[in-house]
Each structure stands twice: as structure tokens, then as C-alpha cells.
Amino acid sequence: MLLEHAVQRIRAELYALSDASFPGLRTRHYRLLSMVPPGGERLSRMAATSGLTKQALAQALEPLQRGGYVEVVPDPTDGRARLVRLTERGRAVNETVRRHLADVEREWADRVGEERYAVARAVLADLVPRPAAAGTTVTVEE
């Protein structure tokens, strides 16, 4: 229950950010945008990492494409593969989210002290599962 409260706080922060700066984006969209590295990522690799099927991932990316946050283009190194790339707008979202969440973390560290917060982060890092292996299922939810 304790972690759920922290997750709810972060979710509320992201919703407020969406309403103020990026109308229509939700938690699942931020997650997908954060998965795209600066040079782009193959759709198949993103699907394997996220645990989604390629079809489910393509469907989840559609609103991001329509909103101008990502583009899906042929991979220049393999015309059969598709590459997901962030647009300038998508990069702006990622940077804004990073800054916003860093502010939340700074607030939490100020409340409990830097040392205690560092320990909490280290424990959470140990508990977070590693990226999903191909074939496992991860749900993209709000």
C-alpha cells in the first residue's frame, strides 16, 4: 500500500503535467516515449523489451504518431524493419517529464533527508524488475 501511494503521487503529477503542457497524454504514453533512445529504436526491439506484441505496440504508438510525438519510418539499415523515432515534440515531452519527476524526487529528499532518500532509491532499484524478456507480457495501462 505504501508504494501505491507513491505511484499515485507520480501518476497525479503526470496527469497534471498532461493537462497543463501535453493534453491527451497519459501514463502509458510517457512510458512508451521514455523507451525510445535518441537515435530511435526498432519496433520489434521495443516490442520485445516492453513485452507487447508488435501489433499491440503499433496500436499503442498510433496516438503518439497522430500527436506528432513519434514517427515510425523504415529502418535505413534494414528496409524490412520499422524504426520508432522521437520527434522534437517527443523529445520535449521526455525532457519535461524528467525535470518534473526530478523536482518530485528533490522534494521527497528534502522531506526525509538526502541520505535516507538515497537508501530508499537504492532499495527500490534492487526491487525493480529488469527489462522484460521477449515473450513475457507487460501491460501498458494508465
Short mmCIF file of C-alpha atoms in Angstrom, two decimals:
data_model
loop_
_atom_site.label_atom_id
_atom_site.label_comp_id
_atom_site.label_asym_id
_atom_site.label_seq_id
_atom_site.Cartn_x
_atom_site.Cartn_y
_atom_site.Cartn_z
CA MET A 1 0.00 0.00 0.00
CA LEU A 2 2.82 2.41 0.76
CA LEU A 3 4.32 2.12 -2.72
CA GLU A 4 0.86 2.53 -4.22
CA HIS A 5 0.66 5.97 -2.58
CA ALA A 6 3.99 6.94 -4.17
CA VAL A 7 2.80 5.65 -7.54
CA GLN A 8 -0.45 7.61 -7.18
CA ARG A 9 1.52 10.76 -6.42
CA ILE A 10 3.67 10.30 -9.51
CA ARG A 11 0.62 9.49 -11.62
CA ALA A 12 -1.12 12.64 -10.33
CA GLU A 13 1.95 14.70 -11.21
CA LEU A 14 1.97 13.25 -14.73
CA TYR A 15 -1.75 13.89 -15.18
CA ALA A 16 -1.28 17.50 -14.07
CA LEU A 17 1.62 17.81 -16.48
CA SER A 18 -0.51 16.36 -19.28
CA ASP A 19 -3.36 18.73 -18.62
CA ALA A 20 -1.04 21.75 -18.46
CA SER A 21 1.50 21.02 -21.19
CA PHE A 22 0.64 17.91 -23.19
CA PRO A 23 -3.14 17.47 -23.38
CA GLY A 24 -4.21 13.93 -24.14
CA LEU A 25 -1.05 12.17 -22.96
CA ARG A 26 -1.40 9.63 -20.19
CA THR A 27 0.95 7.48 -18.14
CA ARG A 28 1.14 4.77 -20.80
CA HIS A 29 2.23 7.38 -23.37
CA TYR A 30 5.03 8.68 -21.15
CA ARG A 31 6.23 5.12 -20.66
CA LEU A 32 6.35 4.48 -24.41
CA LEU A 33 8.11 7.77 -25.12
CA SER A 34 10.72 7.01 -22.47
CA MET A 35 11.54 3.71 -24.22
CA VAL A 36 12.75 5.44 -27.40
CA PRO A 37 16.50 6.20 -27.29
CA PRO A 38 17.88 9.32 -29.00
CA GLY A 39 18.70 7.53 -32.27
CA GLY A 40 15.40 5.67 -32.38
CA GLU A 41 14.58 2.02 -31.78
CA ARG A 42 13.31 -0.80 -33.93
CA LEU A 43 9.66 -1.54 -33.38
CA SER A 44 10.49 -5.22 -32.91
CA ARG A 45 13.05 -4.46 -30.19
CA MET A 46 10.67 -2.11 -28.39
CA ALA A 47 8.02 -4.83 -28.51
CA ALA A 48 10.42 -7.40 -27.06
CA THR A 49 11.59 -5.02 -24.33
CA SER A 50 8.08 -3.98 -23.36
CA GLY A 51 6.62 -7.46 -23.58
CA LEU A 52 3.98 -6.25 -26.03
CA THR A 53 3.35 -7.84 -29.39
CA LYS A 54 4.44 -5.78 -32.38
CA GLN A 55 0.78 -5.29 -33.26
CA ALA A 56 -0.13 -4.11 -29.75
CA LEU A 57 2.84 -1.75 -29.69
CA ALA A 58 1.99 -0.34 -33.12
CA GLN A 59 -1.54 0.29 -31.89
CA ALA A 60 -0.28 1.93 -28.68
CA LEU A 61 2.02 4.19 -30.75
CA GLU A 62 -0.77 5.41 -33.05
CA PRO A 63 -1.94 8.30 -30.83
CA LEU A 64 1.68 9.36 -30.35
CA GLN A 65 2.17 9.42 -34.11
CA ARG A 66 -1.05 11.39 -34.65
CA GLY A 67 0.01 13.83 -31.94
CA GLY A 68 3.40 14.38 -33.55
CA TYR A 69 5.42 12.84 -30.70
CA VAL A 70 6.95 9.94 -32.64
CA GLU A 71 7.42 8.86 -36.20
CA VAL A 72 7.64 5.29 -37.45
CA VAL A 73 9.84 5.02 -40.52
CA PRO A 74 11.67 2.29 -42.43
CA ASP A 75 14.97 1.38 -40.75
CA PRO A 76 17.73 2.73 -43.03
CA THR A 77 19.88 -0.32 -42.24
CA ASP A 78 17.10 -2.83 -42.99
CA GLY A 79 14.16 -1.72 -45.12
CA ARG A 80 12.03 -4.57 -43.78
CA ALA A 81 12.24 -3.27 -40.22
CA ARG A 82 10.48 -0.19 -38.84
CA LEU A 83 12.21 2.36 -36.65
CA VAL A 84 10.44 4.41 -33.97
CA ARG A 85 11.95 7.87 -33.55
CA LEU A 86 11.07 10.73 -31.27
CA THR A 87 10.14 14.00 -32.92
CA GLU A 88 11.20 17.32 -31.43
CA ARG A 89 7.87 17.33 -29.62
CA GLY A 90 8.51 13.84 -28.22
CA ARG A 91 11.97 14.84 -27.03
CA ALA A 92 10.44 17.90 -25.33
CA VAL A 93 7.97 15.65 -23.50
CA ASN A 94 10.73 13.35 -22.26
CA GLU A 95 12.84 16.26 -21.06
CA THR A 96 9.89 17.93 -19.35
CA VAL A 97 8.89 14.69 -17.62
CA ARG A 98 12.47 14.08 -16.46
CA ARG A 99 12.69 17.57 -14.97
CA HIS A 100 9.26 17.32 -13.36
CA LEU A 101 9.96 13.94 -11.75
CA ALA A 102 13.39 15.16 -10.61
CA ASP A 103 11.58 18.01 -8.82
CA VAL A 104 9.32 15.47 -7.08
CA GLU A 105 12.36 13.42 -6.05
CA ARG A 106 14.11 16.55 -4.74
CA GLU A 107 11.01 17.36 -2.71
CA TRP A 108 10.99 13.85 -1.25
CA ALA A 109 14.72 14.01 -0.47
CA ASP A 110 14.20 17.36 1.25
CA ARG A 111 11.43 15.84 3.39
CA VAL A 112 13.39 12.80 4.59
CA GLY A 113 17.00 13.88 4.10
CA GLU A 114 19.42 13.09 1.30
CA GLU A 115 20.95 10.06 2.98
CA ARG A 116 17.64 8.35 3.78
CA TYR A 117 16.33 9.10 0.31
CA ALA A 118 19.47 7.64 -1.29
CA VAL A 119 18.92 4.43 0.68
CA ALA A 120 15.26 4.31 -0.39
CA ARG A 121 16.27 4.74 -4.04
CA ALA A 122 18.89 2.01 -3.76
CA VAL A 123 16.37 -0.41 -2.25
CA LEU A 124 13.81 0.38 -4.96
CA ALA A 125 16.45 -0.10 -7.65
CA ASP A 126 17.12 -3.57 -6.25
CA LEU A 127 13.40 -4.38 -6.34
CA VAL A 128 12.64 -3.14 -9.84
CA PRO A 129 12.50 -5.99 -12.34
CA ARG A 130 14.93 -5.98 -15.19
CA PRO A 131 13.55 -5.28 -18.70
CA ALA A 132 11.03 -7.87 -19.81
CA ALA A 133 12.37 -10.75 -21.86
CA ALA A 134 10.84 -11.43 -25.25
CA GLY A 135 7.65 -13.41 -24.91
CA THR A 136 6.66 -12.09 -21.50
CA THR A 137 3.68 -9.82 -21.17
CA VAL A 138 3.73 -6.32 -19.76
CA THR A 139 0.51 -4.35 -19.59
CA VAL A 140 0.58 -0.73 -20.72
CA GLU A 141 -2.05 0.92 -18.55
CA GLU A 142 -2.95 4.31 -17.23
#
